[in-house]
């Protein structure tokens, strides 16, 4: 399968998705750590 260069739209979407995932993971870890230490 030949790989064409990703569209700017797709690239921006993936970047946004990755950023949101990292933020959610950080929040989740905060909640988990807070729950275990509380």
mmCIF file of N, CA and C in Angstrom:
data_model
loop_
_atom_site.group_PDB
_atom_site.id
_atom_site.type_symbol
_atom_site.label_atom_id
_atom_site.label_comp_id
_atom_site.label_asym_id
_atom_site.label_seq_id
_atom_site.Cartn_x
_atom_site.Cartn_y
_atom_site.Cartn_z
ATOM 1 N N UNK A 1 0.846 -1.199 0.000
ATOM 2 C CA UNK A 1 0.000 0.000 0.000
ATOM 3 C C UNK A 1 0.879 1.245 0.000
ATOM 4 N N UNK A 2 0.694 2.085 -1.009
ATOM 5 C CA UNK A 2 1.532 3.285 -1.079
ATOM 6 C C UNK A 2 1.026 4.335 -0.108
ATOM 7 N N UNK A 3 1.942 4.931 0.606
ATOM 8 C CA UNK A 3 1.572 5.925 1.620
ATOM 9 C C UNK A 3 1.665 7.320 1.034
ATOM 10 N N UNK A 4 0.523 7.979 0.914
ATOM 11 C CA UNK A 4 0.538 9.366 0.448
ATOM 12 C C UNK A 4 0.750 10.262 1.652
ATOM 13 N N UNK A 5 1.255 11.458 1.415
ATOM 14 C CA UNK A 5 1.506 12.343 2.555
ATOM 15 C C UNK A 5 0.183 12.712 3.221
ATOM 16 N N UNK A 6 0.123 12.620 4.538
ATOM 17 C CA UNK A 6 -1.130 12.874 5.268
ATOM 18 C C UNK A 6 -1.615 14.296 5.054
ATOM 19 N N UNK A 7 -2.910 14.434 4.944
ATOM 20 C CA UNK A 7 -3.482 15.765 4.754
ATOM 21 C C UNK A 7 -3.282 16.591 6.015
ATOM 22 N N UNK A 8 -3.231 17.889 5.857
ATOM 23 C CA UNK A 8 -3.034 18.772 7.008
ATOM 24 C C UNK A 8 -4.184 18.590 7.991
ATOM 25 N N UNK A 9 -5.372 18.354 7.448
ATOM 26 C CA UNK A 9 -6.550 18.185 8.297
ATOM 27 C C UNK A 9 -6.382 16.963 9.199
ATOM 28 N N UNK A 10 -5.996 15.839 8.596
ATOM 29 C CA UNK A 10 -5.815 14.613 9.362
ATOM 30 C C UNK A 10 -4.711 14.763 10.395
ATOM 31 N N UNK A 11 -3.641 15.451 10.001
ATOM 32 C CA UNK A 11 -2.511 15.637 10.905
ATOM 33 C C UNK A 11 -2.935 16.455 12.118
ATOM 34 N N UNK A 12 -3.695 17.534 11.861
ATOM 35 C CA UNK A 12 -4.147 18.396 12.951
ATOM 36 C C UNK A 12 -5.082 17.618 13.871
ATOM 37 N N UNK A 13 -5.949 16.786 13.263
ATOM 38 C CA UNK A 13 -6.900 16.007 14.058
ATOM 39 C C UNK A 13 -6.163 15.043 14.970
ATOM 40 N N UNK A 14 -5.155 14.360 14.401
ATOM 41 C CA UNK A 14 -4.407 13.383 15.197
ATOM 42 C C UNK A 14 -3.667 14.067 16.335
ATOM 43 N N UNK A 15 -3.115 15.254 16.037
ATOM 44 C CA UNK A 15 -2.372 15.982 17.069
ATOM 45 C C UNK A 15 -3.306 16.380 18.204
ATOM 46 N N UNK A 16 -4.513 16.830 17.820
ATOM 47 C CA UNK A 16 -5.487 17.254 18.822
ATOM 48 C C UNK A 16 -5.910 16.053 19.666
ATOM 49 N N UNK A 17 -6.093 14.916 19.000
ATOM 50 C CA UNK A 17 -6.532 13.706 19.690
ATOM 51 C C UNK A 17 -5.470 13.271 20.700
ATOM 52 N N UNK A 18 -4.210 13.297 20.254
ATOM 53 C CA UNK A 18 -3.115 12.873 21.130
ATOM 54 C C UNK A 18 -3.006 13.786 22.342
ATOM 55 N N UNK A 19 -3.165 15.090 22.109
ATOM 56 C CA UNK A 19 -3.079 16.054 23.204
ATOM 57 C C UNK A 19 -4.184 15.796 24.212
ATOM 58 N N UNK A 20 -5.397 15.546 23.700
ATOM 59 C CA UNK A 20 -6.532 15.330 24.598
ATOM 60 C C UNK A 20 -6.336 14.048 25.394
ATOM 61 N N UNK A 21 -5.766 13.029 24.748
ATOM 62 C CA UNK A 21 -5.534 11.769 25.436
ATOM 63 C C UNK A 21 -4.539 11.954 26.574
ATOM 64 N N UNK A 22 -3.466 12.681 26.314
ATOM 65 C CA UNK A 22 -2.447 12.887 27.349
ATOM 66 C C UNK A 22 -3.024 13.672 28.513
ATOM 67 N N UNK A 23 -3.886 14.646 28.216
ATOM 68 C CA UNK A 23 -4.510 15.445 29.277
ATOM 69 C C UNK A 23 -5.422 14.565 30.116
ATOM 70 N N UNK A 24 -6.224 13.735 29.431
ATOM 71 C CA UNK A 24 -7.145 12.868 30.169
ATOM 72 C C UNK A 24 -6.377 11.879 31.034
ATOM 73 N N UNK A 25 -5.262 11.352 30.500
ATOM 74 C CA UNK A 25 -4.479 10.382 31.269
ATOM 75 C C UNK A 25 -3.898 11.045 32.511
ATOM 76 N N UNK A 26 -3.418 12.274 32.364
ATOM 77 C CA UNK A 26 -2.848 12.993 33.496
ATOM 78 C C UNK A 26 -3.912 13.212 34.562
ATOM 79 N N UNK A 27 -5.112 13.601 34.123
ATOM 80 C CA UNK A 27 -6.204 13.838 35.065
ATOM 81 C C UNK A 27 -6.575 12.539 35.768
ATOM 82 N N UNK A 28 -6.599 11.452 35.006
ATOM 83 C CA UNK A 28 -6.956 10.154 35.576
ATOM 84 C C UNK A 28 -5.937 9.748 36.636
ATOM 85 N N UNK A 29 -4.653 9.946 36.328
ATOM 86 C CA UNK A 29 -3.610 9.591 37.289
ATOM 87 C C UNK A 29 -3.735 10.432 38.547
ATOM 88 N N UNK A 30 -4.075 11.703 38.383
ATOM 89 C CA UNK A 30 -4.256 12.576 39.544
ATOM 90 C C UNK A 30 -5.372 12.033 40.423
ATOM 91 N N UNK A 31 -6.481 11.662 39.795
ATOM 92 C CA UNK A 31 -7.632 11.143 40.539
ATOM 93 C C UNK A 31 -7.258 9.854 41.258
ATOM 94 N N UNK A 32 -6.574 8.952 40.532
ATOM 95 C CA UNK A 32 -6.192 7.664 41.128
ATOM 96 C C UNK A 32 -5.238 7.890 42.297
ATOM 97 N N UNK A 33 -4.220 8.717 42.078
ATOM 98 C CA UNK A 33 -3.251 8.982 43.145
ATOM 99 C C UNK A 33 -3.932 9.647 44.333
ATOM 100 N N UNK A 34 -4.828 10.574 44.062
ATOM 101 C CA UNK A 34 -5.536 11.258 45.138
ATOM 102 C C UNK A 34 -6.419 10.292 45.906
ATOM 103 N N UNK A 35 -7.049 9.355 45.186
ATOM 104 C CA UNK A 35 -7.948 8.409 45.840
ATOM 105 C C UNK A 35 -7.152 7.452 46.723
ATOM 106 N N UNK A 36 -5.980 7.026 46.251
ATOM 107 C CA UNK A 36 -5.197 6.062 47.014
ATOM 108 C C UNK A 36 -4.563 6.711 48.236
ATOM 109 N N UNK A 37 -4.172 7.977 48.121
ATOM 110 C CA UNK A 37 -3.514 8.642 49.245
ATOM 111 C C UNK A 37 -4.529 9.194 50.235
ATOM 112 N N UNK A 38 -5.741 9.450 49.770
ATOM 113 C CA UNK A 38 -6.761 10.035 50.647
ATOM 114 C C UNK A 38 -7.164 9.022 51.714
#
